[in-house]
Amino acid sequence: CRNLEAVAMEPAWRQQGRGRGRSSQEGQSERSRPPQKERDRPGAPAGVWGPGGRTKPTAPPDPPPGEDGVILTYYRVFLIQSKFEEIRKSNQAAAQRLVESQLSSSSDEEDDDDLDDGEIDHKGGKTGKILASTFTTYTNQTGGDAAGLARTGQYVSDLFQSGALTCLICIASVKRTQPVWSCSSCFSLFHLPCIQKWARDSVFLVSSVTDEDFGQKQHPWPCPKCRAEYPPSATPNRYMCYCGKLQDPPADPWLAPHSCGSVCQKELKPSCGHTCLLLCHPGPCPPCPKMVSVSCMCSKAKPLPRRCSNKAWSCQQQCGKLLPCKQHSCTRPCHTECSPCPRVSVQKCVCGREKAERPCASPQWNCQQVCGSLLSCGNHTCEVVCHDGVCPPCPRSVSRTCPCGKTKSSLPCTEEVSPCGDTCDRPLSCGEHTCSMRCHRGSCETCRQEVEKECRCGKYRKRMPCHKEYLCDSKCPKTRSCQRHQCRRKCCPGNCPPCDQSCGRTLGCRNHKCPSGCHQGSCYPCPESVEVRCTCGSTVLVIPCGRERTTKPPRCKESCREPHRCHPGPCPPCRQTCLLALPGCSHTCPQPCHDLVLVKSQQVAGPWEQPTEPAFVKKALPCPPCQVPIPTTCFGEHEVSPVPCHRQGRFSCGRPCGRPLTCGNHDCSRECHLVTNGNKACEVCEESCSKPRPAGCPHSCPLPCHPGDCPRCSQMIRQRCHCKISMLYVECTKLTSADEQTKVELGSCNNQCPKEVRTVDMQTFTLKCCLQGQ
């Protein structure tokens, strides 16, 4: 027994793992398995070992008599088998929940099954096959013409479209595994629990406001969308398919959601004797596609085969039927019912005194003249306006009473009945007192008796004339039927009127406010619809207001751009080359397309404002400068180098200019620069003239550096004459450009030296002069 309890206390994974793995466990498994003769023995437990092997145990078997080891073996086998069955059931339940969760997934997941290499084919995918199978019987009889299925097809297509089916009560998506109810008027789908609560709340609110005997009357409840009224007995309590044949239809992935898959067989409207041929479907049944043989509307032509839904046809022959005026016949082409006669004819009035042109459609008319015929009494005339037949009898010839009605008299119609003289006693307008005057003609006067009256709300009493109503000034503190506002009506008797204010509460869509009068309970769902468009705007999905925030855009088959289809979200960046003509040159932009580029845009915050996060805005950026290399010579024509096209033009290479200056002696030392129109913009030479002077001239050129020869030196050279006696001043140019004879002449004093001495050479002259002491 201790071993049995120990086995029972072990966890399931250890009990299930027994007999697997190591050799010791295998030996233990072999020992726990009963021998063949024990399994085949009649006394063996049938719930564990049977003819076909193991079976599901139903209850613990009685331990067979025998040794303790056999008892322990049987119970071990039973416990292991029972744990196995529990785990198997839990796995099956988990698998079933997984299948239901997959079936109840949104239609986006269902559409993903139809994806093939990134393409969506609703016509050839699973959705297209379900739609085709639903409409097969109808399209076979119409030769493939599906024009009559436009409305029904839209309802069925919405079943597979994300966000198209929304319960207007809870504003949540309707999934294919949830119990639903469909309105027979507007064909809207609602969750079954939602519509049941809606029906109960609607009946309760109406009965609590209008019934004196609460809950005694059977008030209808309205559809949340179209306001079609249903009796309380029509409150749905079961989940049925669209055609109402199957309760709790299973979620079949190859059928339309909430459909039983059988033929609808509902009677078509307008009633023609035929039934719907589609498979169980949402929305209205399409027009009848059957062919019938019918005659034209006037029944003159032979019958022709026509569609039952469009069997009325006209043979275009003239009708010819006699119109109600009995004067003209119908001239319209073949039709069902003749319209009133459109012509005008001369007709007599009812009394026959006057004639006038009147429409034939209204021949009876009165001339507004008093009859005036003598009545049967012979004393009075008929006062009835134009009439036909015999005049009525004289109203004064019947038995008449006095004004108060107490005495009767039969007098001739020419005599008036005089008052009887008794008290009038006719009830006054107050309803409590009678007239105290004598019998009189005409109406009685107003009641003037004073009575103690209670005000309408019953709080105060006061004596006042009976004909007046007593209203106090107290205001009613009760809450009106809306349970939100006070009555505040003066002297209210308790029957507070309905609230006259507008509800104004925000509806579930969060976009609109309730336009109804102030009411109790929840507001009706928002009746508005909004459109959710795809990115390109060509595909539209109409959904209830409030679902646009959670509904994905519809799938669109149109092309977003050439390479791909319309898709939600931003388009991928364009990978094509810009190739726009660049300004100022003949080249095109080689960069990738930059028409829509995300650019950081951040507003400048003030000194007391918090800086905002940068926002990215798509902008068109200008093309970058042209970078095509263009061979270009530098300013000084020293070299030819490639230059980007946007900087096209000559450039400075950075070397010294090297052009000869205007002086013709030196070169320009500036950095390579531009010279235009023959205007040499090189620097001006500021050095002094360095040209060599004539032989013998010790002076430099007084001019700055200049082209050509230097001017003649005009400076005076002081020198002594040959005799060393006088100081002579000779112009430098004359001295340096003279020959030897001229130089001797220029170096003599002319007057002091002897003539004979001047004619000899310089050396001899000098020697002679010295010897002579001169």
PDB file of C-alpha atoms in Angstrom, residues 573-670:
ATOM      1  CA  PRO A 573      12.661  55.583 -51.525  1.00  0.00           C
ATOM      2  CA  CYS A 574      12.982  55.902 -55.280  1.00  0.00           C
ATOM      3  CA  ARG A 575      16.074  54.137 -56.529  1.00  0.00           C
ATOM      4  CA  GLN A 576      16.061  55.588 -60.023  1.00  0.00           C
ATOM      5  CA  THR A 577      18.513  58.203 -61.161  1.00  0.00           C
ATOM      6  CA  CYS A 578      17.325  61.806 -61.144  1.00  0.00           C
ATOM      7  CA  LEU A 579      18.471  62.633 -64.729  1.00  0.00           C
ATOM      8  CA  LEU A 580      17.087  66.167 -64.566  1.00  0.00           C
ATOM      9  CA  ALA A 581      18.907  68.766 -66.654  1.00  0.00           C
ATOM     10  CA  LEU A 582      21.230  70.694 -64.396  1.00  0.00           C
ATOM     11  CA  PRO A 583      21.022  74.481 -64.562  1.00  0.00           C
ATOM     12  CA  GLY A 584      23.790  76.222 -66.420  1.00  0.00           C
ATOM     13  CA  CYS A 585      25.149  73.220 -68.257  1.00  0.00           C
ATOM     14  CA  SER A 586      24.139  70.424 -70.609  1.00  0.00           C
ATOM     15  CA  HIS A 587      24.645  67.565 -68.136  1.00  0.00           C
ATOM     16  CA  THR A 588      21.994  65.630 -66.135  1.00  0.00           C
ATOM     17  CA  CYS A 589      21.875  64.934 -62.408  1.00  0.00           C
ATOM     18  CA  PRO A 590      23.546  61.549 -61.705  1.00  0.00           C
ATOM     19  CA  GLN A 591      22.307  61.312 -58.084  1.00  0.00           C
ATOM     20  CA  PRO A 592      19.389  59.073 -56.914  1.00  0.00           C
ATOM     21  CA  CYS A 593      15.921  60.657 -57.044  1.00  0.00           C
ATOM     22  CA  HIS A 594      15.600  63.341 -54.357  1.00  0.00           C
ATOM     23  CA  ASP A 595      12.041  64.645 -54.911  1.00  0.00           C
ATOM     24  CA  LEU A 596      10.857  63.352 -51.471  1.00  0.00           C
ATOM     25  CA  VAL A 597      13.606  63.287 -48.880  1.00  0.00           C
ATOM     26  CA  LEU A 598      13.090  63.237 -45.113  1.00  0.00           C
ATOM     27  CA  VAL A 599      14.479  66.482 -43.733  1.00  0.00           C
ATOM     28  CA  LYS A 600      14.659  67.353 -40.059  1.00  0.00           C
ATOM     29  CA  SER A 601      12.435  70.318 -39.279  1.00  0.00           C
ATOM     30  CA  GLN A 602      12.548  71.790 -35.796  1.00  0.00           C
ATOM     31  CA  GLN A 603      10.809  74.966 -34.733  1.00  0.00           C
ATOM     32  CA  VAL A 604      12.856  77.465 -32.785  1.00  0.00           C
ATOM     33  CA  ALA A 605      11.618  77.603 -29.191  1.00  0.00           C
ATOM     34  CA  GLY A 606      11.485  80.786 -27.191  1.00  0.00           C
ATOM     35  CA  PRO A 607      13.458  81.360 -23.997  1.00  0.00           C
ATOM     36  CA  TRP A 608      10.578  80.021 -21.850  1.00  0.00           C
ATOM     37  CA  GLU A 609       9.398  77.250 -24.136  1.00  0.00           C
ATOM     38  CA  GLN A 610      10.389  73.646 -24.023  1.00  0.00           C
ATOM     39  CA  PRO A 611      12.307  72.530 -27.098  1.00  0.00           C
ATOM     40  CA  THR A 612      10.213  70.290 -29.295  1.00  0.00           C
ATOM     41  CA  GLU A 613      11.358  67.058 -30.792  1.00  0.00           C
ATOM     42  CA  PRO A 614      12.558  67.413 -34.352  1.00  0.00           C
ATOM     43  CA  ALA A 615       9.992  66.474 -36.947  1.00  0.00           C
ATOM     44  CA  PHE A 616      10.886  64.920 -40.255  1.00  0.00           C
ATOM     45  CA  VAL A 617       9.235  66.457 -43.278  1.00  0.00           C
ATOM     46  CA  LYS A 618       9.435  65.226 -46.838  1.00  0.00           C
ATOM     47  CA  LYS A 619      10.833  67.911 -49.098  1.00  0.00           C
ATOM     48  CA  ALA A 620      12.212  68.113 -52.604  1.00  0.00           C
ATOM     49  CA  LEU A 621      15.913  68.836 -52.442  1.00  0.00           C
ATOM     50  CA  PRO A 622      17.658  70.702 -55.261  1.00  0.00           C
ATOM     51  CA  CYS A 623      20.069  68.872 -57.485  1.00  0.00           C
ATOM     52  CA  PRO A 624      23.679  68.986 -56.257  1.00  0.00           C
ATOM     53  CA  PRO A 625      26.247  71.014 -58.240  1.00  0.00           C
ATOM     54  CA  CYS A 626      27.487  69.367 -61.413  1.00  0.00           C
ATOM     55  CA  GLN A 627      30.691  67.466 -60.773  1.00  0.00           C
ATOM     56  CA  VAL A 628      31.569  66.511 -64.372  1.00  0.00           C
ATOM     57  CA  PRO A 629      35.288  67.317 -64.924  1.00  0.00           C
ATOM     58  CA  ILE A 630      35.997  69.871 -67.638  1.00  0.00           C
ATOM     59  CA  PRO A 631      39.634  70.351 -68.891  1.00  0.00           C
ATOM     60  CA  THR A 632      40.451  73.978 -68.169  1.00  0.00           C
ATOM     61  CA  THR A 633      43.588  76.148 -68.548  1.00  0.00           C
ATOM     62  CA  CYS A 634      44.741  78.195 -65.611  1.00  0.00           C
ATOM     63  CA  PHE A 635      44.858  81.992 -65.714  1.00  0.00           C
ATOM     64  CA  GLY A 636      48.503  82.104 -66.560  1.00  0.00           C
ATOM     65  CA  GLU A 637      48.267  79.199 -69.026  1.00  0.00           C
ATOM     66  CA  HIS A 638      50.779  77.237 -67.040  1.00  0.00           C
ATOM     67  CA  GLU A 639      48.769  73.976 -66.970  1.00  0.00           C
ATOM     68  CA  VAL A 640      45.497  72.289 -68.074  1.00  0.00           C
ATOM     69  CA  SER A 641      43.578  70.546 -65.209  1.00  0.00           C
ATOM     70  CA  PRO A 642      40.055  68.990 -64.847  1.00  0.00           C
ATOM     71  CA  VAL A 643      37.610  71.369 -63.083  1.00  0.00           C
ATOM     72  CA  PRO A 644      34.027  70.451 -61.861  1.00  0.00           C
ATOM     73  CA  CYS A 645      31.372  71.699 -64.240  1.00  0.00           C
ATOM     74  CA  HIS A 646      29.627  73.874 -61.635  1.00  0.00           C
ATOM     75  CA  ARG A 647      32.940  75.744 -61.197  1.00  0.00           C
ATOM     76  CA  GLN A 648      33.607  75.841 -64.922  1.00  0.00           C
ATOM     77  CA  GLY A 649      36.105  78.611 -65.800  1.00  0.00           C
ATOM     78  CA  ARG A 650      39.786  79.347 -65.610  1.00  0.00           C
ATOM     79  CA  PHE A 651      41.504  79.037 -62.288  1.00  0.00           C
ATOM     80  CA  SER A 652      44.701  79.956 -60.510  1.00  0.00           C
ATOM     81  CA  CYS A 653      47.248  77.193 -60.367  1.00  0.00           C
ATOM     82  CA  GLY A 654      49.154  78.860 -57.499  1.00  0.00           C
ATOM     83  CA  ARG A 655      52.416  79.311 -59.420  1.00  0.00           C
ATOM     84  CA  PRO A 656      54.095  82.697 -59.987  1.00  0.00           C
ATOM     85  CA  CYS A 657      52.605  84.555 -62.929  1.00  0.00           C
ATOM     86  CA  GLY A 658      55.900  84.913 -64.888  1.00  0.00           C
ATOM     87  CA  ARG A 659      54.528  87.403 -67.397  1.00  0.00           C
ATOM     88  CA  PRO A 660      56.994  90.240 -68.360  1.00  0.00           C
ATOM     89  CA  LEU A 661      56.151  93.499 -66.724  1.00  0.00           C
ATOM     90  CA  THR A 662      55.684  96.736 -68.598  1.00  0.00           C
ATOM     91  CA  CYS A 663      59.281  97.618 -67.842  1.00  0.00           C
ATOM     92  CA  GLY A 664      60.455  94.711 -69.992  1.00  0.00           C
ATOM     93  CA  ASN A 665      63.205  93.926 -67.501  1.00  0.00           C
ATOM     94  CA  HIS A 666      61.433  91.858 -64.829  1.00  0.00           C
ATOM     95  CA  ASP A 667      58.659  89.193 -64.617  1.00  0.00           C
ATOM     96  CA  CYS A 668      55.385  89.312 -62.544  1.00  0.00           C
ATOM     97  CA  SER A 669      55.853  87.631 -59.155  1.00  0.00           C
ATOM     98  CA  ARG A 670      52.118  87.505 -58.227  1.00  0.00           C
TER      99      ARG A 670
END
